[in-house]
mmCIF file of C-alpha atoms in Angstrom:
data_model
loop_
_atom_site.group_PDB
_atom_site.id
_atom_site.type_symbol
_atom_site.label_atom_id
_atom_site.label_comp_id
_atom_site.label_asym_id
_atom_site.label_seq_id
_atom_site.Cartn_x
_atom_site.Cartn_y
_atom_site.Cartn_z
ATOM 1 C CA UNK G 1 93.123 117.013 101.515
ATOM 2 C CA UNK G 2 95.972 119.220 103.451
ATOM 3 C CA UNK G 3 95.931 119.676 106.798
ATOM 4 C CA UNK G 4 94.814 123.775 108.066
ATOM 5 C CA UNK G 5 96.793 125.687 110.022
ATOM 6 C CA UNK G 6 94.134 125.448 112.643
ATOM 7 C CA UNK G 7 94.712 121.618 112.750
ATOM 8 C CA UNK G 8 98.046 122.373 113.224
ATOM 9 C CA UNK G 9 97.890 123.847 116.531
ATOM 10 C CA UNK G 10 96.648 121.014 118.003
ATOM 11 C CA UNK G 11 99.623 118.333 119.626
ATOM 12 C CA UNK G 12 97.937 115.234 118.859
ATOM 13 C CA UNK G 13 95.784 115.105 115.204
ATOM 14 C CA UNK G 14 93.621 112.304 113.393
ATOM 15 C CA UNK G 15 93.907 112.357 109.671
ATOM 16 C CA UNK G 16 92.165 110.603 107.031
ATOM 17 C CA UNK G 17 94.052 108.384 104.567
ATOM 18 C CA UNK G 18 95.743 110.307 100.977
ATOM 19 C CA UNK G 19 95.699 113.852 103.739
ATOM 20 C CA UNK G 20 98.607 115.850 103.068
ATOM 21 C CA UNK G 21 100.800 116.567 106.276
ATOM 22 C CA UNK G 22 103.017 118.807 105.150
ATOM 23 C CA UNK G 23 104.527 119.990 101.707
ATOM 24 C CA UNK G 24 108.430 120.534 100.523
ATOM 25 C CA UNK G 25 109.474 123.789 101.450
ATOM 26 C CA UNK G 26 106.762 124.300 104.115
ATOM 27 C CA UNK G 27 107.992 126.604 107.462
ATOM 28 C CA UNK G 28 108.694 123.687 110.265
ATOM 29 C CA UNK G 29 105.748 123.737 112.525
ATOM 30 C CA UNK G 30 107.840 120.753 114.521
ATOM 31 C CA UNK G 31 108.351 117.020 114.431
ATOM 32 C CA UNK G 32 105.848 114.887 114.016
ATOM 33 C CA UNK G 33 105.921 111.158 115.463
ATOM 34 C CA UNK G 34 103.963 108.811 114.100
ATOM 35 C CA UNK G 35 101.349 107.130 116.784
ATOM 36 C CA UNK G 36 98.977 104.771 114.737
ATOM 37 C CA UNK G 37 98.853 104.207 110.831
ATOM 38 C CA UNK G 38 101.525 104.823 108.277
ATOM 39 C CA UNK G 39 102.581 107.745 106.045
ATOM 40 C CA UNK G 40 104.640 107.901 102.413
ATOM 41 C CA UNK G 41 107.439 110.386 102.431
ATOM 42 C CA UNK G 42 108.378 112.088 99.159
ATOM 43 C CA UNK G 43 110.192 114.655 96.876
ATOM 44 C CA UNK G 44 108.266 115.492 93.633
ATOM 45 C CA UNK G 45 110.090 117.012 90.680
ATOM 46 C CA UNK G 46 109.049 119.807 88.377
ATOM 47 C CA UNK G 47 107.392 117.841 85.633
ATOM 48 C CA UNK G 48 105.590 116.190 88.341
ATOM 49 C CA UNK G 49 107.659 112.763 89.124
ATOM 50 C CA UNK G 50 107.665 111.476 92.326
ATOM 51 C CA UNK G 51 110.011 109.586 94.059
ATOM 52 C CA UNK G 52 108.808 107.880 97.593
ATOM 53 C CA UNK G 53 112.057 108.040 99.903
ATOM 54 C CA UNK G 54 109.960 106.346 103.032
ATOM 55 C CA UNK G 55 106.946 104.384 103.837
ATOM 56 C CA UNK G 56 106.548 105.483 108.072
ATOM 57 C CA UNK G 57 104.625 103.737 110.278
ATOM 58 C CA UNK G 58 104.019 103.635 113.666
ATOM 59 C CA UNK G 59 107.211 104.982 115.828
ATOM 60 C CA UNK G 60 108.517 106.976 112.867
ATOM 61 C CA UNK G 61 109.507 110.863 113.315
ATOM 62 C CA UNK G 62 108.899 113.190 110.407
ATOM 63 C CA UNK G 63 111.236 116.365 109.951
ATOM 64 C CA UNK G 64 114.355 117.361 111.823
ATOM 65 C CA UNK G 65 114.155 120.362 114.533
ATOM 66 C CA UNK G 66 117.110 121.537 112.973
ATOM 67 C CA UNK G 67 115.619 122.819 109.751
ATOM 68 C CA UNK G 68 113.491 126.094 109.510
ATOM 69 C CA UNK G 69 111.402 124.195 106.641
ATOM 70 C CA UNK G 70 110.514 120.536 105.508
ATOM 71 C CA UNK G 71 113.210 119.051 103.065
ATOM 72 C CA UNK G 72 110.328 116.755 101.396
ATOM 73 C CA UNK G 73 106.732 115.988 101.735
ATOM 74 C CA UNK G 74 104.587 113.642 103.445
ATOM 75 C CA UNK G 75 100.883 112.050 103.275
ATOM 76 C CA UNK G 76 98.757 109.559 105.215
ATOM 77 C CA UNK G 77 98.785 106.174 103.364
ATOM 78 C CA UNK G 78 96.282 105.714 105.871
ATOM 79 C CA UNK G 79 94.214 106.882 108.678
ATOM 80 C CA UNK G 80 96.727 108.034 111.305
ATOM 81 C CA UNK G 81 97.317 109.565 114.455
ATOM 82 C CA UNK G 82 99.901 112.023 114.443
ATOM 83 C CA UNK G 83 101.708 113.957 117.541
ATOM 84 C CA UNK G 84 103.580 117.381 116.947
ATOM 85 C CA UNK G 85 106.591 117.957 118.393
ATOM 86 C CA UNK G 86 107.527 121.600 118.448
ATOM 87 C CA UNK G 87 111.393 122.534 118.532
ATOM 88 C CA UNK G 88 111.127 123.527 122.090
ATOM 89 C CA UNK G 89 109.445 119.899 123.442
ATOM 90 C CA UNK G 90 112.996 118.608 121.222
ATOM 91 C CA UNK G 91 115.212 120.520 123.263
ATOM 92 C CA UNK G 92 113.869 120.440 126.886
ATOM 93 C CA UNK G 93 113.703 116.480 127.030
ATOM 94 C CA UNK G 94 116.910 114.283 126.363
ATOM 95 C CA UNK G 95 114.460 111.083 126.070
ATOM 96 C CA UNK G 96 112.932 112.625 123.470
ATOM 97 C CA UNK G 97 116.148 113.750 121.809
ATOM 98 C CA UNK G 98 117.128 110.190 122.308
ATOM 99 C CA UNK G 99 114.342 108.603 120.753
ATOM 100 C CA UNK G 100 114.424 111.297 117.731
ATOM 101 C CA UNK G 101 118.402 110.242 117.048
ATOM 102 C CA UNK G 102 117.879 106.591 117.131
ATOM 103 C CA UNK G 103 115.169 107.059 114.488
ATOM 104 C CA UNK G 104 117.206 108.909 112.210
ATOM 105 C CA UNK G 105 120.315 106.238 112.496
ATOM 106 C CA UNK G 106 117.609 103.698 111.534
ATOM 107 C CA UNK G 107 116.635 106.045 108.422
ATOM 108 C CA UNK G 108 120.429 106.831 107.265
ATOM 109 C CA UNK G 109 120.868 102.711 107.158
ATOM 110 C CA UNK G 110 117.555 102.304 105.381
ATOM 111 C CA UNK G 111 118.235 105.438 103.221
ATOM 112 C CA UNK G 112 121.556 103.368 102.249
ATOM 113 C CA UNK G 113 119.782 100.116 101.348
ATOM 114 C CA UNK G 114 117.361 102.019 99.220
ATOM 115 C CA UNK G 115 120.351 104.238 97.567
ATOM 116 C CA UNK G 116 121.656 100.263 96.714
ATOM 117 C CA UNK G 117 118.379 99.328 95.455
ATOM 118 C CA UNK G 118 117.455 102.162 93.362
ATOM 119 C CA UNK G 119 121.042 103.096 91.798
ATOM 120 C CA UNK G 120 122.080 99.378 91.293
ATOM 121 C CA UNK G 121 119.147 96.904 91.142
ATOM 122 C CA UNK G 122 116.952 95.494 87.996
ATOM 123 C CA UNK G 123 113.489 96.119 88.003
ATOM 124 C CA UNK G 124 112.611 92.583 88.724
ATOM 125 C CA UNK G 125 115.395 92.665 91.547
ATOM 126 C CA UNK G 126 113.416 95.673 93.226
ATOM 127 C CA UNK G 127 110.180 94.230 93.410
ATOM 128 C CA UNK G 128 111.507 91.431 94.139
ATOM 129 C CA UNK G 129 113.356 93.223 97.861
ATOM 130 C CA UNK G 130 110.218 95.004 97.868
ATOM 131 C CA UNK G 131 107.876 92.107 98.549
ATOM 132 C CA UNK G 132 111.063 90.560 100.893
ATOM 133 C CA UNK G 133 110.459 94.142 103.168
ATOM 134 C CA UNK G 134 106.486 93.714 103.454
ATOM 135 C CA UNK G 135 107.079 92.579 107.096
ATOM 136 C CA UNK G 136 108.234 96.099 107.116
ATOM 137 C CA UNK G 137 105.125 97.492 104.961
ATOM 138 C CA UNK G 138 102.166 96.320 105.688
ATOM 139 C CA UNK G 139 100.603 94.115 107.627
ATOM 140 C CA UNK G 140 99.826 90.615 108.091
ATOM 141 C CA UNK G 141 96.091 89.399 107.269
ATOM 142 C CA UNK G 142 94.233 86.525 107.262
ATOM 143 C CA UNK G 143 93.932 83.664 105.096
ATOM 144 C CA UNK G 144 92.520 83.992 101.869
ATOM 145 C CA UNK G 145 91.180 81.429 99.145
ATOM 146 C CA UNK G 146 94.074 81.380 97.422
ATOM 147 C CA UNK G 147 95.192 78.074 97.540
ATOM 148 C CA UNK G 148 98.293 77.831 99.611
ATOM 149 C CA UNK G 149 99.584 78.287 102.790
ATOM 150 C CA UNK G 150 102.472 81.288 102.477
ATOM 151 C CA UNK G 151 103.093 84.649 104.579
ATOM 152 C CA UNK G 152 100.913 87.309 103.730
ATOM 153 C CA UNK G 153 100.685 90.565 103.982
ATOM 154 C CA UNK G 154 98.318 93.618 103.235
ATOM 155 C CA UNK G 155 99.623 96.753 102.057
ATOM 156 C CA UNK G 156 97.987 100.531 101.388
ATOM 157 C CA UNK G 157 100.645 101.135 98.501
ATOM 158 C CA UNK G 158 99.271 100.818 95.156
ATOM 159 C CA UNK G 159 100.785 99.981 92.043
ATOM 160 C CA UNK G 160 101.680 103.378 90.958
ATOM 161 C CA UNK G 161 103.092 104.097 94.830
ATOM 162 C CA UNK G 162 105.159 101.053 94.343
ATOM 163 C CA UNK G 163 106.471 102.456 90.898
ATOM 164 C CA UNK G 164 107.178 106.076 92.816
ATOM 165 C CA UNK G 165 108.891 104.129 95.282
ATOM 166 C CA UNK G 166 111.214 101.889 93.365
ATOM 167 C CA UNK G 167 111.817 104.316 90.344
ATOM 168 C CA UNK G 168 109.687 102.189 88.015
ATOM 169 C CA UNK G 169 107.049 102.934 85.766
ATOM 170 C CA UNK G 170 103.944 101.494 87.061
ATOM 171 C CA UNK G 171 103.479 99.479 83.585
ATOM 172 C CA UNK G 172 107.280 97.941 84.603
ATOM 173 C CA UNK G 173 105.605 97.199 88.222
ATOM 174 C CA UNK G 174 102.812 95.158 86.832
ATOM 175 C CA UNK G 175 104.904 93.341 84.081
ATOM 176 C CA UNK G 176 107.181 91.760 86.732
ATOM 177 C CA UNK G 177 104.445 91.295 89.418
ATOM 178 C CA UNK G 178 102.451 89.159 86.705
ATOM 179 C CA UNK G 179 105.905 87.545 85.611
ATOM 180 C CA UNK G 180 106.256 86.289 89.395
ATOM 181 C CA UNK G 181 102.678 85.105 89.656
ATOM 182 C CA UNK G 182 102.993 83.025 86.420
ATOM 183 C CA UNK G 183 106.120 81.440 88.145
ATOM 184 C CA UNK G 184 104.309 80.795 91.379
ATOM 185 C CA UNK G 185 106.061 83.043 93.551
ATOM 186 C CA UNK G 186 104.196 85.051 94.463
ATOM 187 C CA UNK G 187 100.014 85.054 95.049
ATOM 188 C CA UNK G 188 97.727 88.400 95.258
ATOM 189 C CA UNK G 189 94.528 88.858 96.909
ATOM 190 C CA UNK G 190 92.118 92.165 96.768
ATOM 191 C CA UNK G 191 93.089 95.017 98.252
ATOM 192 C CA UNK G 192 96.904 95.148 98.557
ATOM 193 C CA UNK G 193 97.027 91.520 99.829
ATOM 194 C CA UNK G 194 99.993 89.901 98.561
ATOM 195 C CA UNK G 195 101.093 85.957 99.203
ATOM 196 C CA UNK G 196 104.837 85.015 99.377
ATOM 197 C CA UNK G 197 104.402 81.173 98.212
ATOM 198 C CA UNK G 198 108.300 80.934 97.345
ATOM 199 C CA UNK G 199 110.645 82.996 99.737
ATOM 200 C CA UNK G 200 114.034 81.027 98.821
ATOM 201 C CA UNK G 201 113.309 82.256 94.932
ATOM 202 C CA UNK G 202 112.008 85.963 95.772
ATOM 203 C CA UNK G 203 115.710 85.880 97.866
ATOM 204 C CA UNK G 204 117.486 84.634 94.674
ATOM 205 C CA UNK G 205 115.764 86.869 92.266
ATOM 206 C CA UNK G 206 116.496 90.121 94.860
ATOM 207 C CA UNK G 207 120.526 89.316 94.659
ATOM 208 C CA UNK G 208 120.877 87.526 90.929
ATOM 209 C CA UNK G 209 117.768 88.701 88.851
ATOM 210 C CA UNK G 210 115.818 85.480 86.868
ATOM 211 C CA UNK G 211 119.830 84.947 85.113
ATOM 212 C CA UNK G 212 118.494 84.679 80.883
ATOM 213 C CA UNK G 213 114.638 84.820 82.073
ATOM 214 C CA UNK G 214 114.941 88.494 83.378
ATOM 215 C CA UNK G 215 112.032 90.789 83.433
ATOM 216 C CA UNK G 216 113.742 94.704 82.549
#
């Protein structure tokens, strides 16, 4: 689904999960700030690759007032609340100019760790940061029958969001994941539910790799 232009008059919007916000090269109807749920952001290339730049949640801004059109694209991962704010709002409050500039220093340091991961990182040393950042991700849920006590975490991104997201096939994504399972590592659950049973070896593997064992 892709949010109408009627829907986009409105300040404050509900959307349903996999809802299209706005597309690449779409006129700037304003910023949005994320109030509840969280949202992928992403560039898509001809041949239809994508490559997830930013998983927003809560507190994120989406889109600069600066720009006369969106540089990327962005969709619910799930059901959200979303507030518009047009160009004008932007430039008549400084506490909202405020809060808009500290969120984009937070996204030019993330956008650097992600440059790092993507340009210089093994798959199994990307999934491997990836599950380190689910603080970041998802969120926590309760225990599940899977044996041990470990943090846990629930998250809306699916395999093939995980691939888009780490520039990794989705078959490469599922390899590894099983590879750290076998190795007791990691533990998943239905639903997105992942188990960290092993966080001083998830560490090693996201700065060394598994040395001769490595998963490519």
């Amino acid at each position: 689904p892709q949010v109408g232009e009627s829907i986009r008059n409105e300040k404050t919007i509900s959307l349903r999960k996999r809802t299209l916000v706005f597309s690449e090269g779409a006129p700037l109807g304003g910023v949005w700030e994320i109030v509840e749920g969280s949202v992928i952001v992403f560039k898509t290339l001809a041949d239809g690759r994508r490559q997830i730049t930013e998983v927003a949640r809560a507190g994120g801004w989406l889109g600069s007032p600066d720009r006369k059109s969106y540089n990327c694209s962005a969709e619910t991962l799930t059901k959200c609340r979303l507030h518009l704010h047009r160009p004008s709002d932007l430039s008549a409050s400084p506490i909202l100019q405020s809060r808009h500039s500290e969120h984009l220093l937070r996204r030019v340091d993330a956008l650097q760790d992600h440059a790092l991961l993507l340009g210089r990182k093994s798959a199994i040393e990307r999934i491997a940061s990836f599950l380190l950042a689910l603080p970041s991700l998802g969120s926590p849920y309760e225990r599940v029958p899977l044996g041990v006590e470990a943090n846990a975490f629930a998250i809306a991104l699916g395999q093939r969001d995980i691939g888009d997201y780490l520039g990794l096939k989705v078959e490469t994504v599922s390899r590894n994941l099983a590879t750290l399972k076998r190795r007791m590592i990691i533990a998943t659950g239905k639903r997105g539910q992942f188990r960290l049973l092993d966080l001083d070896a998830l560490r090693t593997i996201a700065f060394a790799g598994l040395g001769p064992h490595r998963v490519l």
